[in-house]
Amino acid sequence: MGTLTIRDTKVIPHRYVRRIWRAKRLAREELDAFAWGKHNYQEQDFWIHEPHVAAPTIDYDRVSEKDFIRLYEAPSIPVNIVGVTRDWPAAWRWTPRALLEAFKQEKFKVSEDSHGDPVKLSIPYYLHYAMVSGEAQRDDSPLYIFDSGFGRRKVEPHHDAKRQRTSEQRKDRVKADLLDDYTVPKYFTDDLFRLTGRRRRPPYRWIVIGPARSGTGIHVDPLGTSAWNALLQGHKRWVLFPPSTPKDVIEPNSLPDHEASSWFAKMIPKLNEVQANGQTLGASLGMQQILQGPGETVFVPGGWHHVVINLGIVLAFLDFLERLSARLTRPFRPADFTVAITQNFASRTNLEEVWLRTRSSRPKLAKKLLTRIEKLGSIDPFYSGLRDQIYRLNTVPACPPSSSSSSSSSSSSSSSSSDDDS
């Protein structure tokens, strides 16, 4: 991956302090500048050490689309998939150094403010925060790039360049197209919400980048959609619960905040407590865990509660590095980093749950989807089957309002899908 230095990021120190503090203040207005590390979570080890129920792992090249639907998607079983990213250019292109060089003038979303507006940082300042300054290593829940607009990033030229180009030339100047660097896995190509058009469809794909302890608080993906998350660098720990799990048990009001690090610090010990029946609380709830490594892709069925944390260097190895650093003239500060791509999707398999929740929470979006399916159904048997499936749901009562949380949202690193049908 390569370690970055201030010579790479080229940030101006006083601007760095001002911009990071502004982003933090907007992201979590309840915290002052000195409270981001008040829980000392940097001293905790969030890797999996206790016995646990692991979600199944499959080989992408050995399981067909038909078998995946039959064995995992239809019965709603989370699974870790090995080999999806093997031929992706993103697997070797999406490094911090490459992103820094490609998007020096670009700003990426790192959170939302209290009004739901995006909080953004430029790549040089974010990477300096996450990998160079040491600040992210001290924060309990660091800022986390969670950006749905990564598909085509247009360069914002320097002021001198602005005077030399027309606005139309600037608009057409595309620095890079990250969409060319990966392919949607064969299991998840249905993507029925694409039929509603760009203006109507909710946010559905994100690039997610962050250091250790950044992550996403416990949530359920919106509108009954399922999700896949392909990890290119680093490690993630996932904890998942079946749809029937009582929310007040796995997300009690006693939690200090909605951050992933707080959830793992407070809830994992409780879930590992052995009950009178000899089972841990987590096992009795059907809890599953995944330790996701580079090149692995996690499938999350619709309705499953899940929480994800990006992992750092294990403490024993970190202690060794610190002892080694003490002998060096320039201290070595290890920087852990994760880079992933994630998408939510609606397919023929989860259409029933998606339709009922969309019809209830986003009626205009549902109408647009049905109109397009009806039109295509007149010429394509695949869509006529979907149309008939939707018609059979007309007498089914409305579902409760769907969660607006995205597949990887948290208060310090969130990207909520809009519920505005305008």
PDB file of C-alpha atoms in Angstrom, residues 285-419:
ATOM      1  CA  LEU A 285     -29.941 -14.230  18.667  1.00  0.00           C
ATOM      2  CA  GLY A 286     -28.475 -15.943  15.607  1.00  0.00           C
ATOM      3  CA  MET A 287     -25.529 -13.541  15.436  1.00  0.00           C
ATOM      4  CA  GLN A 288     -22.984 -14.202  12.694  1.00  0.00           C
ATOM      5  CA  GLN A 289     -19.557 -12.658  12.170  1.00  0.00           C
ATOM      6  CA  ILE A 290     -17.248 -12.183   9.205  1.00  0.00           C
ATOM      7  CA  LEU A 291     -13.584 -11.227   9.206  1.00  0.00           C
ATOM      8  CA  GLN A 292     -13.243  -9.774   5.718  1.00  0.00           C
ATOM      9  CA  GLY A 293      -9.836  -9.521   4.086  1.00  0.00           C
ATOM     10  CA  PRO A 294      -8.543  -7.985   0.837  1.00  0.00           C
ATOM     11  CA  GLY A 295     -10.208  -9.452  -2.229  1.00  0.00           C
ATOM     12  CA  GLU A 296     -13.250 -10.725  -0.321  1.00  0.00           C
ATOM     13  CA  THR A 297     -16.843  -9.632  -0.909  1.00  0.00           C
ATOM     14  CA  VAL A 298     -19.576  -9.754   1.723  1.00  0.00           C
ATOM     15  CA  PHE A 299     -23.208 -10.329   0.739  1.00  0.00           C
ATOM     16  CA  VAL A 300     -25.783  -8.896   3.176  1.00  0.00           C
ATOM     17  CA  PRO A 301     -29.385 -10.065   2.541  1.00  0.00           C
ATOM     18  CA  GLY A 302     -32.140  -7.496   2.871  1.00  0.00           C
ATOM     19  CA  GLY A 303     -33.466  -6.982   6.385  1.00  0.00           C
ATOM     20  CA  TRP A 304     -30.347  -8.176   8.214  1.00  0.00           C
ATOM     21  CA  HIS A 305     -29.047  -5.849  10.928  1.00  0.00           C
ATOM     22  CA  HIS A 306     -25.310  -5.307  10.577  1.00  0.00           C
ATOM     23  CA  VAL A 307     -22.455  -3.249  11.968  1.00  0.00           C
ATOM     24  CA  VAL A 308     -18.968  -2.955  10.448  1.00  0.00           C
ATOM     25  CA  ILE A 309     -15.648  -1.712  11.790  1.00  0.00           C
ATOM     26  CA  ASN A 310     -12.369  -1.227   9.955  1.00  0.00           C
ATOM     27  CA  LEU A 311      -9.566  -3.019  11.755  1.00  0.00           C
ATOM     28  CA  GLY A 312      -6.079  -1.873  12.686  1.00  0.00           C
ATOM     29  CA  ILE A 313      -2.801  -3.604  13.354  1.00  0.00           C
ATOM     30  CA  VAL A 314      -3.166  -6.110  16.183  1.00  0.00           C
ATOM     31  CA  LEU A 315      -1.847  -4.741  19.473  1.00  0.00           C
ATOM     32  CA  ALA A 316       1.021  -7.213  19.871  1.00  0.00           C
ATOM     33  CA  PHE A 317       2.439  -6.256  16.495  1.00  0.00           C
ATOM     34  CA  LEU A 318       1.796  -2.574  17.230  1.00  0.00           C
ATOM     35  CA  ASP A 319       3.786  -2.864  20.471  1.00  0.00           C
ATOM     36  CA  PHE A 320       6.674  -4.365  18.499  1.00  0.00           C
ATOM     37  CA  LEU A 321       6.559  -1.497  16.013  1.00  0.00           C
ATOM     38  CA  GLU A 322       6.525   1.056  18.812  1.00  0.00           C
ATOM     39  CA  ARG A 323       9.599  -0.525  20.387  1.00  0.00           C
ATOM     40  CA  LEU A 324      11.268  -0.515  16.988  1.00  0.00           C
ATOM     41  CA  SER A 325      10.245   3.101  16.444  1.00  0.00           C
ATOM     42  CA  ALA A 326      11.953   4.116  19.687  1.00  0.00           C
ATOM     43  CA  ARG A 327      15.269   3.087  18.158  1.00  0.00           C
ATOM     44  CA  LEU A 328      14.763   5.144  14.985  1.00  0.00           C
ATOM     45  CA  THR A 329      15.750   8.762  14.466  1.00  0.00           C
ATOM     46  CA  ARG A 330      12.349   9.368  12.815  1.00  0.00           C
ATOM     47  CA  PRO A 331       9.458   7.589  14.581  1.00  0.00           C
ATOM     48  CA  PHE A 332       7.530   5.129  12.454  1.00  0.00           C
ATOM     49  CA  ARG A 333       3.751   5.527  12.698  1.00  0.00           C
ATOM     50  CA  PRO A 334       1.889   2.568  11.155  1.00  0.00           C
ATOM     51  CA  ALA A 335      -1.196   3.634   9.242  1.00  0.00           C
ATOM     52  CA  ASP A 336      -3.969   1.066   8.680  1.00  0.00           C
ATOM     53  CA  PHE A 337      -6.293   1.739   5.837  1.00  0.00           C
ATOM     54  CA  THR A 338      -9.288   0.164   4.132  1.00  0.00           C
ATOM     55  CA  VAL A 339     -10.612   0.782   0.634  1.00  0.00           C
ATOM     56  CA  ALA A 340     -13.850  -0.823  -0.530  1.00  0.00           C
ATOM     57  CA  ILE A 341     -16.729  -0.499  -2.957  1.00  0.00           C
ATOM     58  CA  THR A 342     -20.288  -1.236  -1.870  1.00  0.00           C
ATOM     59  CA  GLN A 343     -23.659  -1.295  -3.623  1.00  0.00           C
ATOM     60  CA  ASN A 344     -27.278  -1.838  -2.626  1.00  0.00           C
ATOM     61  CA  PHE A 345     -29.525  -3.628  -5.089  1.00  0.00           C
ATOM     62  CA  ALA A 346     -33.020  -4.904  -5.777  1.00  0.00           C
ATOM     63  CA  SER A 347     -33.256  -8.214  -7.618  1.00  0.00           C
ATOM     64  CA  ARG A 348     -35.897 -10.646  -8.789  1.00  0.00           C
ATOM     65  CA  THR A 349     -35.212 -12.635  -5.606  1.00  0.00           C
ATOM     66  CA  ASN A 350     -35.784  -9.836  -3.080  1.00  0.00           C
ATOM     67  CA  LEU A 351     -38.394  -7.999  -5.179  1.00  0.00           C
ATOM     68  CA  GLU A 352     -41.278  -8.806  -2.839  1.00  0.00           C
ATOM     69  CA  GLU A 353     -39.710  -7.199   0.238  1.00  0.00           C
ATOM     70  CA  VAL A 354     -38.309  -4.297  -1.788  1.00  0.00           C
ATOM     71  CA  TRP A 355     -41.644  -3.598  -3.454  1.00  0.00           C
ATOM     72  CA  LEU A 356     -43.655  -3.637  -0.219  1.00  0.00           C
ATOM     73  CA  ARG A 357     -41.232  -1.287   1.536  1.00  0.00           C
ATOM     74  CA  THR A 358     -40.846   1.018  -1.461  1.00  0.00           C
ATOM     75  CA  ARG A 359     -44.593   1.190  -1.985  1.00  0.00           C
ATOM     76  CA  SER A 360     -44.972   2.243   1.652  1.00  0.00           C
ATOM     77  CA  SER A 361     -42.005   4.615   2.049  1.00  0.00           C
ATOM     78  CA  ARG A 362     -41.416   5.932  -1.478  1.00  0.00           C
ATOM     79  CA  PRO A 363     -44.731   5.722  -3.395  1.00  0.00           C
ATOM     80  CA  LYS A 364     -43.576   7.844  -6.346  1.00  0.00           C
ATOM     81  CA  LEU A 365     -40.460   5.731  -6.728  1.00  0.00           C
ATOM     82  CA  ALA A 366     -42.620   2.585  -6.588  1.00  0.00           C
ATOM     83  CA  LYS A 367     -44.965   3.959  -9.246  1.00  0.00           C
ATOM     84  CA  LYS A 368     -42.039   4.761 -11.539  1.00  0.00           C
ATOM     85  CA  LEU A 369     -40.584   1.281 -11.063  1.00  0.00           C
ATOM     86  CA  LEU A 370     -43.895  -0.440 -11.801  1.00  0.00           C
ATOM     87  CA  THR A 371     -44.501   1.711 -14.887  1.00  0.00           C
ATOM     88  CA  ARG A 372     -41.133   0.743 -16.349  1.00  0.00           C
ATOM     89  CA  ILE A 373     -41.613  -2.955 -15.506  1.00  0.00           C
ATOM     90  CA  GLU A 374     -45.087  -2.936 -17.118  1.00  0.00           C
ATOM     91  CA  LYS A 375     -43.688  -1.355 -20.278  1.00  0.00           C
ATOM     92  CA  LEU A 376     -40.843  -3.839 -20.533  1.00  0.00           C
ATOM     93  CA  GLY A 377     -43.184  -6.682 -19.621  1.00  0.00           C
ATOM     94  CA  SER A 378     -45.062  -6.221 -22.887  1.00  0.00           C
ATOM     95  CA  ILE A 379     -41.974  -7.356 -24.817  1.00  0.00           C
ATOM     96  CA  ASP A 380     -39.852  -9.357 -22.348  1.00  0.00           C
ATOM     97  CA  PRO A 381     -41.071 -12.437 -20.408  1.00  0.00           C
ATOM     98  CA  PHE A 382     -38.595 -11.724 -17.600  1.00  0.00           C
ATOM     99  CA  TYR A 383     -40.251  -8.396 -16.815  1.00  0.00           C
ATOM    100  CA  SER A 384     -43.770  -9.729 -17.337  1.00  0.00           C
ATOM    101  CA  GLY A 385     -42.998 -12.210 -14.570  1.00  0.00           C
ATOM    102  CA  LEU A 386     -41.872  -9.381 -12.285  1.00  0.00           C
ATOM    103  CA  ARG A 387     -45.021  -7.423 -13.168  1.00  0.00           C
ATOM    104  CA  ASP A 388     -47.265 -10.333 -12.238  1.00  0.00           C
ATOM    105  CA  GLN A 389     -45.310 -10.825  -8.998  1.00  0.00           C
ATOM    106  CA  ILE A 390     -45.985  -7.194  -8.060  1.00  0.00           C
ATOM    107  CA  TYR A 391     -49.678  -7.457  -8.981  1.00  0.00           C
ATOM    108  CA  ARG A 392     -50.042 -10.384  -6.567  1.00  0.00           C
ATOM    109  CA  LEU A 393     -48.829  -8.130  -3.749  1.00  0.00           C
ATOM    110  CA  ASN A 394     -51.651  -5.603  -4.171  1.00  0.00           C
ATOM    111  CA  THR A 395     -53.615  -7.062  -1.257  1.00  0.00           C
ATOM    112  CA  VAL A 396     -50.621  -7.344   1.099  1.00  0.00           C
ATOM    113  CA  PRO A 397     -50.677  -4.717   3.887  1.00  0.00           C
ATOM    114  CA  ALA A 398     -48.095  -1.956   3.925  1.00  0.00           C
ATOM    115  CA  CYS A 399     -44.719  -2.588   5.569  1.00  0.00           C
ATOM    116  CA  PRO A 400     -43.417  -0.359   8.359  1.00  0.00           C
ATOM    117  CA  PRO A 401     -41.393   2.636   7.122  1.00  0.00           C
ATOM    118  CA  SER A 402     -37.994   1.561   5.842  1.00  0.00           C
ATOM    119  CA  SER A 403     -34.732   2.592   7.472  1.00  0.00           C
ATOM    120  CA  SER A 404     -33.056   5.469   5.666  1.00  0.00           C
ATOM    121  CA  SER A 405     -29.604   4.249   6.631  1.00  0.00           C
ATOM    122  CA  SER A 406     -27.342   3.329   3.772  1.00  0.00           C
ATOM    123  CA  SER A 407     -25.326   0.171   3.591  1.00  0.00           C
ATOM    124  CA  SER A 408     -22.448   1.748   5.408  1.00  0.00           C
ATOM    125  CA  SER A 409     -23.637   4.789   7.246  1.00  0.00           C
ATOM    126  CA  SER A 410     -22.754   6.171  10.654  1.00  0.00           C
ATOM    127  CA  SER A 411     -22.899   9.548  12.284  1.00  0.00           C
ATOM    128  CA  SER A 412     -19.280  10.399  11.599  1.00  0.00           C
ATOM    129  CA  SER A 413     -19.258   8.673   8.261  1.00  0.00           C
ATOM    130  CA  SER A 414     -22.688   8.470   6.739  1.00  0.00           C
ATOM    131  CA  SER A 415     -24.507   8.554   3.470  1.00  0.00           C
ATOM    132  CA  SER A 416     -28.260   8.342   3.882  1.00  0.00           C
ATOM    133  CA  SER A 417     -30.546   7.710   0.980  1.00  0.00           C
ATOM    134  CA  SER A 418     -33.065  10.453   0.520  1.00  0.00           C
ATOM    135  CA  ASP A 419     -36.721   9.865   1.272  1.00  0.00           C
TER     136      ASP A 419
END
